[in-house]
Coordinates of C-alpha atoms in Angstrom, one line a residue:
M1 CA -0.6 0.0 0.0
M2 CA 1.5 3.3 -1.1
F3 CA 1.8 5.9 1.6
K4 CA -0.9 8.4 2.1
Y5 CA -1.1 11.8 4.6
E6 CA -3.5 11.6 7.2
D7 CA -4.2 15.1 8.0
P8 CA -3.2 17.9 6.1
L9 CA -1.6 20.9 7.5
H10 CA -3.5 23.5 6.1
D11 CA -3.6 25.5 9.1
S12 CA -0.1 25.1 10.6
S13 CA 1.4 28.6 10.2
K14 CA -0.9 29.3 12.9
T15 CA -0.8 26.4 14.9
Q16 CA 2.7 25.6 14.7
T17 CA 2.0 21.9 13.7
I18 CA 4.8 20.2 12.0
R19 CA 5.6 16.6 11.5
L20 CA 8.4 14.4 13.1
I21 CA 10.1 11.3 11.8
D22 CA 10.4 8.6 14.5
L23 CA 13.1 6.1 13.0
D24 CA 12.8 2.6 14.0
P25 CA 16.1 1.0 15.4
G26 CA 18.2 -1.0 13.0
Q27 CA 21.5 -1.3 11.0
G28 CA 23.5 -2.6 8.6
S29 CA 21.3 -3.7 5.5
A30 CA 18.2 -4.0 8.1
P31 CA 15.2 -2.5 6.0
L32 CA 14.5 1.3 7.0
S33 CA 11.5 1.8 8.7
C34 CA 9.8 4.5 10.7
Q35 CA 6.8 6.3 12.1
L36 CA 5.1 9.9 11.4
R37 CA 3.8 12.1 14.1
C38 CA 2.4 15.2 14.5
V39 CA 3.7 17.5 16.7
S40 CA 3.5 21.6 17.7
L41 CA 6.7 23.7 18.0
S42 CA 5.3 25.7 20.9
S43 CA 5.7 22.1 22.7
Q44 CA 9.6 22.4 22.3
P45 CA 9.8 18.8 20.6
V46 CA 13.0 17.1 20.6
Y47 CA 14.4 16.4 17.2
A48 CA 17.7 16.6 14.5
A49 CA 16.9 18.4 11.7
L50 CA 18.3 17.1 8.5
S51 CA 20.0 19.3 5.5
Y52 CA 20.6 17.5 2.4
S53 CA 20.6 17.9 -1.3
W54 CA 17.6 16.5 -3.4
G55 CA 20.3 17.1 -6.2
G56 CA 17.8 16.1 -9.0
Q57 CA 17.4 12.8 -7.8
T58 CA 13.7 10.7 -8.6
P59 CA 12.4 9.1 -5.6
S60 CA 13.2 5.5 -6.2
E61 CA 13.9 3.9 -2.5
K62 CA 10.9 2.7 -0.7
F63 CA 10.6 1.8 2.7
S64 CA 7.8 1.6 5.6
C65 CA 6.4 4.7 6.9
N66 CA 3.7 4.3 9.4
G67 CA 3.0 1.1 8.0
Q68 CA 2.7 2.2 4.3
S69 CA 5.2 2.4 1.4
L70 CA 7.1 5.7 0.8
L71 CA 9.2 6.5 -1.8
V72 CA 12.3 8.8 -1.4
T73 CA 15.5 9.8 -2.9
R74 CA 18.5 7.5 -2.7
N75 CA 20.3 10.2 -1.0
L76 CA 17.8 10.8 1.3
H77 CA 17.4 6.9 2.1
A78 CA 21.1 6.9 2.7
A79 CA 21.0 9.6 5.1
L80 CA 18.1 8.1 7.1
R81 CA 19.8 4.8 7.6
R82 CA 23.1 6.6 8.5
F83 CA 21.3 8.4 11.6
R84 CA 19.3 5.5 12.9
N85 CA 20.5 3.9 16.1
V86 CA 20.9 0.4 16.6
D87 CA 18.7 -0.3 19.8
S88 CA 16.8 3.2 20.2
V89 CA 14.3 5.1 18.1
V90 CA 15.9 8.3 16.6
T91 CA 13.6 11.7 16.1
V92 CA 14.4 13.7 12.7
W93 CA 12.9 16.0 10.5
A94 CA 13.3 15.8 7.0
D95 CA 11.5 18.3 4.4
A96 CA 10.7 15.4 1.8
I97 CA 8.7 13.3 4.3
C98 CA 7.8 15.8 7.0
I99 CA 5.8 18.4 4.4
N100 CA 3.6 17.0 1.7
Q101 CA 5.5 18.1 -1.9
Q102 CA 2.3 17.3 -3.5
D103 CA 0.1 19.8 -1.4
V104 CA 0.6 23.2 -2.2
D105 CA -1.5 24.5 0.1
E106 CA 0.4 22.7 3.2
K107 CA 3.8 23.7 1.4
N108 CA 2.5 27.3 1.6
Q109 CA 1.8 26.6 5.7
Q110 CA 4.9 24.7 6.3
V111 CA 7.6 27.0 4.1
P112 CA 7.1 29.9 6.9
L113 CA 8.1 27.6 9.7
M114 CA 11.4 26.3 8.5
G115 CA 12.8 29.2 10.1
K116 CA 11.6 27.9 13.5
I117 CA 12.2 24.2 12.4
F118 CA 16.1 24.5 12.4
S119 CA 16.1 27.2 15.2
Q120 CA 14.7 24.7 17.5
A121 CA 16.4 21.5 16.3
K122 CA 18.7 20.1 19.2
E123 CA 21.5 19.5 16.1
V124 CA 21.1 19.7 12.5
K125 CA 22.9 17.0 10.8
V126 CA 24.4 17.6 7.2
W127 CA 24.8 14.5 5.1
L128 CA 27.4 14.9 2.4
D129 CA 27.5 11.7 0.2
P130 CA 31.0 11.8 -0.9
S131 CA 31.8 10.7 -4.4
D132 CA 35.0 9.1 -3.4
K133 CA 35.0 7.8 0.5
D134 CA 39.1 7.9 -0.4
D135 CA 39.0 11.4 0.2
T136 CA 36.7 12.1 3.0
E137 CA 39.4 11.6 5.7
L138 CA 42.5 13.5 4.2
A139 CA 39.4 16.7 3.7
V140 CA 39.0 16.7 7.1
E141 CA 42.8 16.8 8.0
R142 CA 42.7 19.8 6.1
I143 CA 40.2 21.4 7.9
T144 CA 41.9 20.3 11.4
E145 CA 45.3 21.4 10.1
L146 CA 43.7 25.1 9.2
V147 CA 41.7 25.3 12.2
Q148 CA 45.2 24.7 14.2
L149 CA 47.0 27.3 12.2
A150 CA 43.8 29.9 12.7
Q151 CA 44.1 29.3 16.6
F152 CA 47.8 29.5 16.4
Y153 CA 47.8 32.9 14.6
A154 CA 44.4 34.4 16.5
E155 CA 47.1 34.2 19.8
K156 CA 49.8 35.4 18.2
L157 CA 47.9 38.6 16.7
S158 CA 45.8 39.3 19.8
L159 CA 42.7 38.3 17.9
S160 CA 39.4 36.7 18.5
M161 CA 38.1 33.7 16.5
H162 CA 35.3 35.7 15.9
D163 CA 37.1 38.3 14.0
L164 CA 37.8 35.4 11.4
Q165 CA 34.2 36.0 10.3
D166 CA 34.5 39.9 9.4
F167 CA 34.9 39.5 5.8
D168 CA 35.2 43.3 5.9
D169 CA 38.0 43.8 7.9
T170 CA 40.8 41.3 6.6
W171 CA 43.9 44.1 7.2
R172 CA 44.6 42.7 10.2
W173 CA 45.5 39.2 9.2
G174 CA 47.9 40.6 6.3
S175 CA 50.7 40.0 8.1
V176 CA 49.6 35.8 8.2
K177 CA 52.2 34.5 5.8
L178 CA 52.7 31.0 5.6
D179 CA 56.8 29.9 4.9
D180 CA 57.0 28.6 1.4
I181 CA 57.5 24.9 3.0
T182 CA 54.1 25.0 4.5
R183 CA 52.4 26.5 1.4
L184 CA 54.1 23.9 -0.9
D185 CA 52.8 21.0 1.8
F186 CA 49.2 22.7 1.7
N187 CA 49.4 22.8 -2.1
A188 CA 50.1 19.1 -2.6
K189 CA 47.5 17.8 -0.3
W190 CA 44.5 20.9 -0.8
D191 CA 42.5 18.7 -3.7
P192 CA 40.1 16.6 -1.2
L193 CA 38.8 19.8 0.6
F194 CA 38.4 21.3 -2.8
R195 CA 36.5 18.4 -3.7
L196 CA 34.5 18.6 -0.6
L197 CA 33.9 22.2 -1.3
Q198 CA 32.3 20.8 -4.9
N199 CA 29.8 18.6 -3.0
V200 CA 26.5 19.3 -4.7
W201 CA 25.1 20.0 -0.9
F202 CA 26.9 23.4 -1.3
S203 CA 25.3 24.4 -4.4
R204 CA 21.4 24.3 -3.1
V205 CA 19.8 27.4 -1.8
W206 CA 17.7 25.9 1.0
I207 CA 20.8 25.1 2.9
I208 CA 21.9 28.5 3.6
Q209 CA 19.3 29.2 6.1
E210 CA 19.8 25.7 7.6
V211 CA 22.8 26.0 8.4
A212 CA 22.9 29.7 9.1
L213 CA 20.4 29.0 11.9
S214 CA 21.6 26.4 13.3
G215 CA 24.2 28.3 15.2
E216 CA 27.3 25.8 16.3
R217 CA 24.8 22.9 16.6
A218 CA 25.6 21.7 13.1
W219 CA 27.5 18.8 12.1
L220 CA 28.4 17.4 8.7
Y221 CA 28.4 13.9 8.0
Y222 CA 30.8 12.9 5.1
G223 CA 31.6 9.4 4.6
D224 CA 32.6 7.9 8.0
N225 CA 33.8 11.0 9.2
I226 CA 32.0 14.0 11.6
L227 CA 33.0 17.7 11.4
S228 CA 31.5 20.2 13.1
W229 CA 30.1 23.4 10.8
K230 CA 32.3 25.1 13.3
D231 CA 35.4 24.1 12.2
L232 CA 34.7 24.1 8.6
V233 CA 34.0 28.1 9.2
T234 CA 37.0 28.6 11.1
A235 CA 39.2 26.7 8.4
L236 CA 37.4 28.6 5.2
C237 CA 37.6 31.9 7.2
F238 CA 41.3 31.9 7.9
A239 CA 42.2 30.4 4.3
S240 CA 40.4 33.6 2.6
H241 CA 41.9 36.0 5.1
T242 CA 45.4 34.4 3.9
D243 CA 47.4 33.9 1.2
I244 CA 46.5 30.2 1.2
L245 CA 44.0 30.1 -1.2
S246 CA 44.8 32.4 -3.5
Q247 CA 48.4 30.3 -3.7
T248 CA 46.7 26.9 -4.1
M249 CA 44.1 27.9 -6.4
R250 CA 46.2 29.4 -9.2
V251 CA 46.5 26.3 -10.9
R252 CA 42.8 24.8 -10.5
G253 CA 40.0 25.0 -12.6
D254 CA 37.4 27.4 -12.8
E255 CA 34.7 25.0 -11.2
T256 CA 37.1 25.1 -8.2
A257 CA 37.0 28.6 -8.1
R258 CA 33.2 28.5 -8.3
A259 CA 33.0 25.9 -5.2
V260 CA 35.2 27.6 -3.4
M261 CA 33.8 31.5 -3.5
R262 CA 30.3 29.6 -2.8
A263 CA 31.3 28.0 0.4
T264 CA 32.7 31.5 1.3
R265 CA 29.9 33.3 0.9
L266 CA 28.1 30.3 2.9
V267 CA 30.6 31.0 5.9
R268 CA 29.8 34.7 5.5
T269 CA 26.1 34.6 5.3
T270 CA 25.8 32.4 8.3
G271 CA 28.3 34.8 10.4
A272 CA 26.4 38.1 9.2
V273 CA 22.9 35.6 10.5
A274 CA 24.6 35.4 13.9
D275 CA 25.3 38.5 14.1
S276 CA 22.2 39.9 13.6
K277 CA 20.8 38.5 16.7
G278 CA 17.5 37.6 14.7
A279 CA 17.1 40.8 13.2
G280 CA 17.7 38.9 9.7
L281 CA 19.3 40.3 6.7
G282 CA 18.7 42.5 3.3
L283 CA 16.9 40.4 1.1
F284 CA 18.2 42.0 -2.2
W285 CA 21.8 41.5 -0.6
L286 CA 21.4 37.5 0.3
L287 CA 19.8 37.1 -3.3
C288 CA 22.9 38.9 -4.8
M289 CA 25.5 36.9 -2.9
H290 CA 23.9 33.8 -3.3
W291 CA 22.3 34.4 -6.8
E292 CA 24.7 31.0 -8.2
S293 CA 22.5 29.0 -5.9
A294 CA 20.5 26.7 -7.0
A295 CA 16.8 25.3 -6.6
T296 CA 14.6 23.0 -8.1
D297 CA 11.6 25.4 -8.1
P298 CA 12.8 28.6 -8.8
R299 CA 10.4 30.2 -6.7
D300 CA 13.0 28.7 -3.7
N301 CA 15.5 31.2 -5.2
I302 CA 13.5 33.7 -2.9
Y303 CA 11.5 31.3 -0.5
G304 CA 14.4 29.8 0.2
L305 CA 16.2 32.4 2.0
L306 CA 13.3 34.3 3.8
S307 CA 13.8 32.8 6.9
I308 CA 17.4 34.7 7.4
A309 CA 16.2 38.1 6.0
R310 CA 14.4 41.1 7.3
N311 CA 11.1 39.8 5.4
H312 CA 8.8 43.0 6.5
E313 CA 8.0 46.2 4.8
V314 CA 9.9 49.3 5.8
G315 CA 8.8 50.4 9.3
D316 CA 6.0 47.7 9.5
P317 CA 7.5 44.9 10.9
D318 CA 4.3 42.9 11.2
T319 CA 3.3 43.3 7.1
P320 CA 5.8 40.4 5.6
F321 CA 7.6 41.6 2.0
I322 CA 6.9 38.5 0.4
T323 CA 4.9 35.7 1.9
P324 CA 5.4 32.0 0.0
D325 CA 2.7 31.1 -2.5
Y326 CA 3.5 28.1 -4.5
H327 CA 0.3 28.5 -6.7
S328 CA 1.8 31.8 -7.9
D329 CA 3.6 32.2 -11.7
V330 CA 7.4 32.0 -11.2
A331 CA 7.4 35.7 -13.5
A332 CA 4.8 36.9 -11.8
L333 CA 6.5 36.2 -8.3
Y334 CA 9.9 37.6 -9.8
Q335 CA 8.2 40.4 -10.9
Q336 CA 6.1 41.3 -7.5
V337 CA 9.5 41.4 -5.6
A338 CA 11.2 43.6 -8.6
E339 CA 8.2 46.1 -8.0
K340 CA 8.5 46.2 -4.7
F341 CA 12.7 46.9 -4.3
L342 CA 11.6 49.7 -7.5
A343 CA 9.6 51.1 -4.6
R344 CA 11.8 50.6 -2.0
F345 CA 15.2 51.7 -3.1
S346 CA 16.4 55.1 -3.7
W347 CA 17.7 54.3 -7.1
L348 CA 16.5 51.9 -10.0
V349 CA 19.5 49.2 -9.0
I350 CA 17.2 46.4 -9.9
I351 CA 17.0 47.2 -13.7
E352 CA 20.9 47.0 -13.9
F353 CA 20.8 43.6 -11.9
A354 CA 18.3 42.5 -14.6
G355 CA 21.0 42.5 -17.7
R356 CA 23.2 40.2 -15.7
R357 CA 22.4 36.7 -17.0
T358 CA 24.6 33.7 -18.1
A359 CA 22.6 33.0 -21.0
K360 CA 21.4 35.0 -23.8
D361 CA 17.6 33.8 -23.3
G362 CA 16.1 34.1 -19.9
K363 CA 14.7 30.6 -18.2
V364 CA 11.7 32.0 -17.0
P365 CA 9.1 32.2 -19.4
G366 CA 7.4 35.4 -19.7
L367 CA 9.7 37.2 -17.5
P368 CA 10.2 41.0 -18.4
S369 CA 13.5 41.8 -19.5
W370 CA 13.3 44.5 -16.9
V371 CA 13.2 41.8 -14.1
P372 CA 16.2 39.9 -12.8
D373 CA 16.0 36.1 -13.2
W374 CA 17.0 35.0 -9.8
S375 CA 16.8 31.2 -11.1
Q376 CA 20.0 31.9 -13.2
L377 CA 23.6 31.3 -11.7
V378 CA 24.9 34.9 -11.7
N379 CA 28.3 35.4 -10.1
V380 CA 28.3 38.6 -8.2
A381 CA 30.8 39.8 -6.3
M382 CA 31.9 38.6 -2.9
H383 CA 32.3 41.8 -1.0
L384 CA 29.3 43.5 -1.3
P385 CA 28.5 45.2 1.9
L386 CA 26.2 43.8 4.4
T387 CA 24.1 47.3 4.4
L388 CA 23.3 47.3 1.2
D389 CA 19.9 47.3 1.4
E390 CA 19.8 49.8 3.8
N391 CA 22.1 52.0 1.4
L392 CA 19.9 51.9 -1.3
E393 CA 16.8 52.6 1.0
M394 CA 18.1 56.4 1.7
T395 CA 18.8 59.0 -0.7
F396 CA 22.7 59.2 -1.4
E397 CA 25.1 60.0 -3.7
P398 CA 27.3 57.1 -5.1
D399 CA 30.6 56.9 -7.0
F400 CA 29.7 57.7 -10.2
L401 CA 26.2 58.2 -12.3
S402 CA 24.6 58.2 -15.3
F403 CA 23.8 62.0 -14.8
K404 CA 26.4 64.5 -13.6
D405 CA 23.9 66.0 -11.3
I406 CA 21.4 63.6 -8.8
V407 CA 18.1 63.2 -10.4
P408 CA 15.3 61.6 -8.8
K409 CA 14.1 58.1 -10.0
W410 CA 10.8 57.8 -12.0
Y411 CA 9.1 54.9 -13.4
R412 CA 5.7 53.7 -13.5
V413 CA 4.8 49.6 -13.8
N414 CA 1.4 48.8 -15.7
G415 CA 1.1 45.1 -16.0
S416 CA 4.2 43.8 -17.1
I417 CA 5.2 47.1 -18.9
L418 CA 7.6 49.5 -17.1
T419 CA 7.9 52.9 -18.2
L420 CA 11.2 55.2 -17.5
Q421 CA 12.6 58.5 -18.3
G422 CA 15.4 59.3 -19.9
Y423 CA 17.4 59.9 -23.6
F424 CA 19.7 57.6 -26.2
V425 CA 23.3 59.1 -26.1
D426 CA 24.8 56.4 -28.3
E427 CA 24.9 52.9 -30.3
I428 CA 27.0 49.7 -29.6
V429 CA 28.4 48.8 -33.4
E430 CA 31.3 46.2 -32.6
T431 CA 31.6 43.7 -29.6
S432 CA 34.5 41.3 -28.6
D433 CA 34.5 38.5 -26.1
I434 CA 38.2 38.3 -25.6
F435 CA 38.0 37.7 -22.1
N436 CA 35.6 35.1 -22.4
T437 CA 37.1 33.1 -24.8
T438 CA 40.1 32.7 -22.5
R439 CA 38.2 31.9 -19.4
E440 CA 38.1 28.0 -20.3
K441 CA 41.9 28.1 -21.1
L442 CA 42.5 30.1 -18.0
A443 CA 40.1 27.6 -15.9
L444 CA 42.2 24.1 -17.1
P445 CA 44.2 22.7 -14.3
D446 CA 47.2 22.4 -16.4
T447 CA 47.4 25.7 -17.5
D448 CA 51.0 26.8 -15.6
L449 CA 51.6 30.2 -14.3
T450 CA 53.8 31.1 -17.3
E451 CA 51.1 30.4 -19.6
R452 CA 48.1 32.5 -17.5
G453 CA 50.7 35.3 -17.9
F454 CA 51.1 34.9 -21.2
L455 CA 47.2 34.8 -21.8
W456 CA 46.8 37.9 -19.8
C457 CA 48.7 40.0 -21.6
K458 CA 47.7 38.5 -24.6
N459 CA 44.0 39.3 -23.5
L460 CA 44.9 43.2 -22.5
F461 CA 46.7 43.3 -26.0
G462 CA 43.8 42.4 -27.8
V463 CA 41.1 44.5 -26.1
A464 CA 43.4 47.5 -26.6
K465 CA 43.8 46.7 -30.1
F466 CA 40.1 46.1 -30.4
W467 CA 39.6 49.8 -28.9
G468 CA 42.6 51.6 -31.1
Y469 CA 45.8 51.3 -29.7
S470 CA 48.6 51.4 -32.1
C471 CA 51.8 52.9 -31.9
E472 CA 50.8 55.8 -34.1
S473 CA 48.0 57.2 -31.7
D474 CA 48.2 57.5 -28.2
I475 CA 44.9 60.0 -28.1
Y476 CA 41.4 58.7 -26.9
S477 CA 39.2 60.7 -29.5
P478 CA 35.9 61.0 -27.9
T479 CA 37.7 62.9 -24.8
G480 CA 40.9 64.0 -26.2
K481 CA 42.6 62.5 -23.4
N482 CA 45.5 59.5 -23.1
L483 CA 44.6 56.4 -25.0
I484 CA 46.5 53.9 -22.4
D485 CA 44.9 56.2 -19.6
S486 CA 41.4 55.6 -21.3
I487 CA 41.5 51.8 -21.7
V488 CA 43.3 51.6 -18.0
E489 CA 40.2 53.3 -16.7
T490 CA 38.1 51.5 -18.9
L491 CA 39.3 47.9 -17.8
S492 CA 39.2 49.0 -14.3
L493 CA 35.8 50.5 -14.9
G494 CA 36.4 54.1 -13.6
Q495 CA 38.2 53.2 -10.0
P496 CA 42.2 52.6 -9.9
P497 CA 43.1 49.1 -9.9
T498 CA 46.0 49.9 -7.1
D499 CA 46.8 52.4 -4.9
L500 CA 50.1 53.2 -6.9
P501 CA 50.4 56.6 -8.7
A502 CA 48.3 56.7 -12.1
T503 CA 51.8 57.3 -14.0
E504 CA 53.1 54.0 -12.7
I505 CA 49.5 51.9 -13.6
R506 CA 49.9 53.5 -17.0
A507 CA 53.6 52.4 -17.3
I508 CA 52.9 48.9 -16.0
L509 CA 49.8 48.3 -18.2
A510 CA 51.6 49.7 -21.2
M511 CA 54.3 46.9 -20.3
F512 CA 51.8 44.3 -20.1
I513 CA 49.9 45.7 -23.6
K514 CA 53.4 45.7 -25.2
R515 CA 54.4 42.0 -24.2
G516 CA 50.8 40.7 -25.0
Q517 CA 51.5 42.4 -28.7
M518 CA 54.9 40.6 -29.0
L519 CA 53.5 37.5 -27.9
T520 CA 50.5 37.6 -30.4
E521 CA 53.1 38.5 -33.0
F522 CA 55.5 36.1 -32.3
E523 CA 52.4 33.1 -32.3
N524 CA 51.2 34.7 -35.7
S525 CA 54.6 34.5 -37.5
S526 CA 54.9 32.8 -40.6
P527 CA 57.0 30.6 -41.0
P528 CA 56.9 29.3 -37.6
R529 CA 60.2 30.6 -35.8
L530 CA 60.2 27.8 -33.0
T531 CA 63.7 26.3 -32.9
R532 CA 63.4 25.1 -29.3
D533 CA 60.6 24.8 -26.7
H534 CA 57.5 26.9 -27.4
G535 CA 58.0 28.6 -23.8
E536 CA 61.1 29.3 -23.8
E537 CA 61.1 31.3 -26.7
A538 CA 58.3 33.4 -25.6
Q539 CA 59.8 34.1 -22.1
E540 CA 63.1 35.1 -23.6
L541 CA 61.1 37.5 -26.5
V542 CA 59.3 39.3 -23.4
S543 CA 62.0 39.5 -21.1
T544 CA 63.8 42.0 -23.7
I545 CA 61.1 44.5 -22.4
E546 CA 62.3 46.3 -19.5
C547 CA 60.3 45.8 -16.2
P548 CA 61.7 47.9 -13.3
W549 CA 58.6 47.2 -11.2
T550 CA 57.8 44.4 -8.2
A551 CA 56.1 41.3 -8.5
E552 CA 54.2 42.8 -5.6
S553 CA 53.3 46.1 -7.5
M554 CA 52.2 44.4 -11.1
G555 CA 50.4 41.6 -9.2
G556 CA 48.5 44.2 -7.2
I557 CA 47.1 45.6 -11.1
V558 CA 46.2 42.0 -11.9
H559 CA 44.2 41.4 -8.8
G560 CA 42.6 44.6 -9.0
L561 CA 41.6 44.0 -12.4
R562 CA 40.3 40.5 -12.0
H563 CA 36.7 41.5 -12.6
L564 CA 37.5 41.2 -16.0
W565 CA 36.2 37.5 -16.7
N566 CA 32.7 38.7 -15.2
F567 CA 32.7 42.0 -17.5
I568 CA 33.5 39.6 -20.4
F569 CA 32.3 42.1 -23.3
A570 CA 34.2 44.9 -25.0
F571 CA 32.2 46.9 -27.1
K572 CA 32.8 50.4 -29.3
T573 CA 29.9 52.7 -29.5
K574 CA 29.2 54.8 -33.0
K575 CA 30.6 57.7 -31.5
G576 CA 33.8 55.9 -30.6
H577 CA 33.6 55.2 -26.9
M578 CA 35.0 52.4 -25.5
G579 CA 33.1 50.4 -22.9
M580 CA 32.6 46.6 -20.9
M581 CA 29.4 44.9 -19.9
S582 CA 28.7 41.6 -18.4
S583 CA 25.5 40.8 -20.3
L584 CA 25.5 37.6 -22.7
A585 CA 22.8 39.4 -24.7
I586 CA 24.8 42.5 -25.6
E587 CA 24.9 42.6 -30.0
V588 CA 25.5 45.3 -32.3
G589 CA 22.4 47.6 -32.6
D590 CA 22.0 48.0 -29.0
R591 CA 21.4 51.5 -27.8
I592 CA 23.1 53.3 -24.8
A593 CA 20.8 54.9 -22.7
L594 CA 21.2 57.7 -19.7
V595 CA 17.7 57.0 -17.5
R596 CA 16.7 58.8 -14.5
G597 CA 17.3 57.1 -11.4
L598 CA 20.0 54.4 -12.9
L599 CA 23.2 54.7 -11.7
T600 CA 25.4 54.0 -15.0
P601 CA 24.9 54.3 -19.0
T602 CA 22.4 51.5 -19.8
A603 CA 21.9 49.1 -22.6
L604 CA 18.6 48.8 -24.3
R605 CA 17.4 47.1 -27.4
P606 CA 14.9 48.0 -29.9
R607 CA 11.6 45.8 -30.3
S608 CA 9.3 45.2 -33.2
D609 CA 6.4 46.8 -31.2
G610 CA 8.2 50.3 -30.5
M611 CA 9.0 49.2 -27.1
W612 CA 12.6 48.5 -25.4
S613 CA 14.2 45.2 -23.7
V614 CA 16.9 45.6 -21.0
I615 CA 20.3 44.3 -22.0
G616 CA 22.3 45.5 -19.2
E617 CA 24.5 48.1 -17.1
T618 CA 27.8 49.5 -19.1
Y619 CA 30.9 50.9 -17.9
T620 CA 30.7 53.4 -21.0
H621 CA 34.2 55.5 -20.9
G622 CA 33.8 59.3 -21.8
I623 CA 30.1 59.2 -20.9
M624 CA 30.4 58.1 -17.2
E625 CA 32.9 61.1 -16.6
D626 CA 31.8 63.8 -18.8
M627 CA 28.3 63.6 -20.1
V628 CA 26.3 66.6 -18.7
S629 CA 22.5 65.6 -17.5
D630 CA 20.1 67.4 -19.5
V631 CA 16.6 66.4 -18.1
E632 CA 14.5 68.1 -21.0
K633 CA 15.9 66.0 -23.0
C634 CA 14.3 62.9 -21.5
H635 CA 11.3 61.2 -22.8
D636 CA 9.0 57.9 -22.0
I637 CA 10.9 54.8 -22.6
L638 CA 8.9 51.6 -22.2
I639 CA 10.2 48.6 -21.3
A640 CA 9.1 45.2 -22.0

């Protein structure tokens, strides 16, 4: 007999009623069985909450629940087997069983309770089913070593372990430099830890609130090993604040880097939630910080963060900002959230984020172009300030504006159509994806440091050439300023990449570009001039260019321009402006507009019906700094 839920929990958000699983005793290959019962959270029941990945698995494992056959995923079935006791009942909560996933009304009632469920659990058991169990012990050893190093240096620098979680205050750890022997030792043994961080569990949106609300009561079950969440946090924070991660990740692939950054974001969020002492974090900050997290149901990209967000209207703590409703259409939900942010924030920043996408077409059917698609896996800057929401709610003057003067936002929503006011200043006539085409090569683990350096120089030369760099011309025609200076400012999006003097930054970038030019000409020479190892000859070639700067100075510039592999498209305009943007949707013919309430020039695309589509924010050199606002030129622009 297949399982059937007896009593729907349709009023449970008021009664605080949840279901708990009583796992019957058993071990080894003995059949799994359990009893399901209802309790009220207000009665302070004792249970462990399970955090695990659904992983897109189809329920295929059958076991007995209340004497009936219940199907669950292989991953959950393995977790339940692991957590049962030999001779006593174990009580746990697992969403796939305790919430009737087929009853939408019940989900609407139960999802708002998940914050309390994980906050009140005696412990949170994180199930990480490893692909290679031989790795698990080595990964735990690496974490233990990092924790010991963190404790040693914290005492040496008179810092508390809590200081480790302050990602806005890294300078105090700057003196921590491990000697070469230690670093090489770590480098040789680092891969098992990286494989741990690449576990699919870290990629899911729901796990963020699950561990954030667990405090120090979360434990990771990885193979036969048990690791405290607190130790993983300490290890990752220490590795982030020091040079360990940067040193060991240089020769590893893009997937490893993404996994480490995703885990580091998770650690930062859990610390921030703890520091908020129940007040929660800004929802916009959470959405941006964890835009790379995945969910089976795209509505959960929002609902899965509400329990750790300040989910109420400004000045009205009794009115929810968003209420989970699984009857709602995904596009309608995303638009509802966008409209609320439009009304709440002083600037129309939500429209700029709508252009950030990893595919030319959005994944959510019917989503207006001015609404961010939170279901796409978008990588946003790690160090967004925790006060992002509060900053945007206040009237403030940012570092740069589309208009030189502060112009109040103006917008109107009618159905799915957004009306803005602004005017068009230029048109994109040519694009280049130079940085995008080398991302895969840079991501390969066998790409050594020398080859990475060559790729970096060739990329800089390629984009400089695209923007008009040549030995004959050193003037940027739209502004009349030095061309190399203009290229540097465009590559760094208007912000100096380091604290070095502008003349020194220009000279170093010019040297990089010259090296890239020589390498490109060397590789394109015909017939080939390779009489010995290609790499040796290339190194000898670039060494002929005088380089009086320290590795630290040059490395600082490279680090300061690391965003280039996010702002992956360069473009030129009809009026000769150079620019960059991150949207994969960019095309020739897109127009550059200045819009009231937007901080940057924005690319819009004309539609056949006379309306426009949002393509994304741009950095357009010369417009950003010198274009004088003219509000009288503004006219209605209809965005669909």
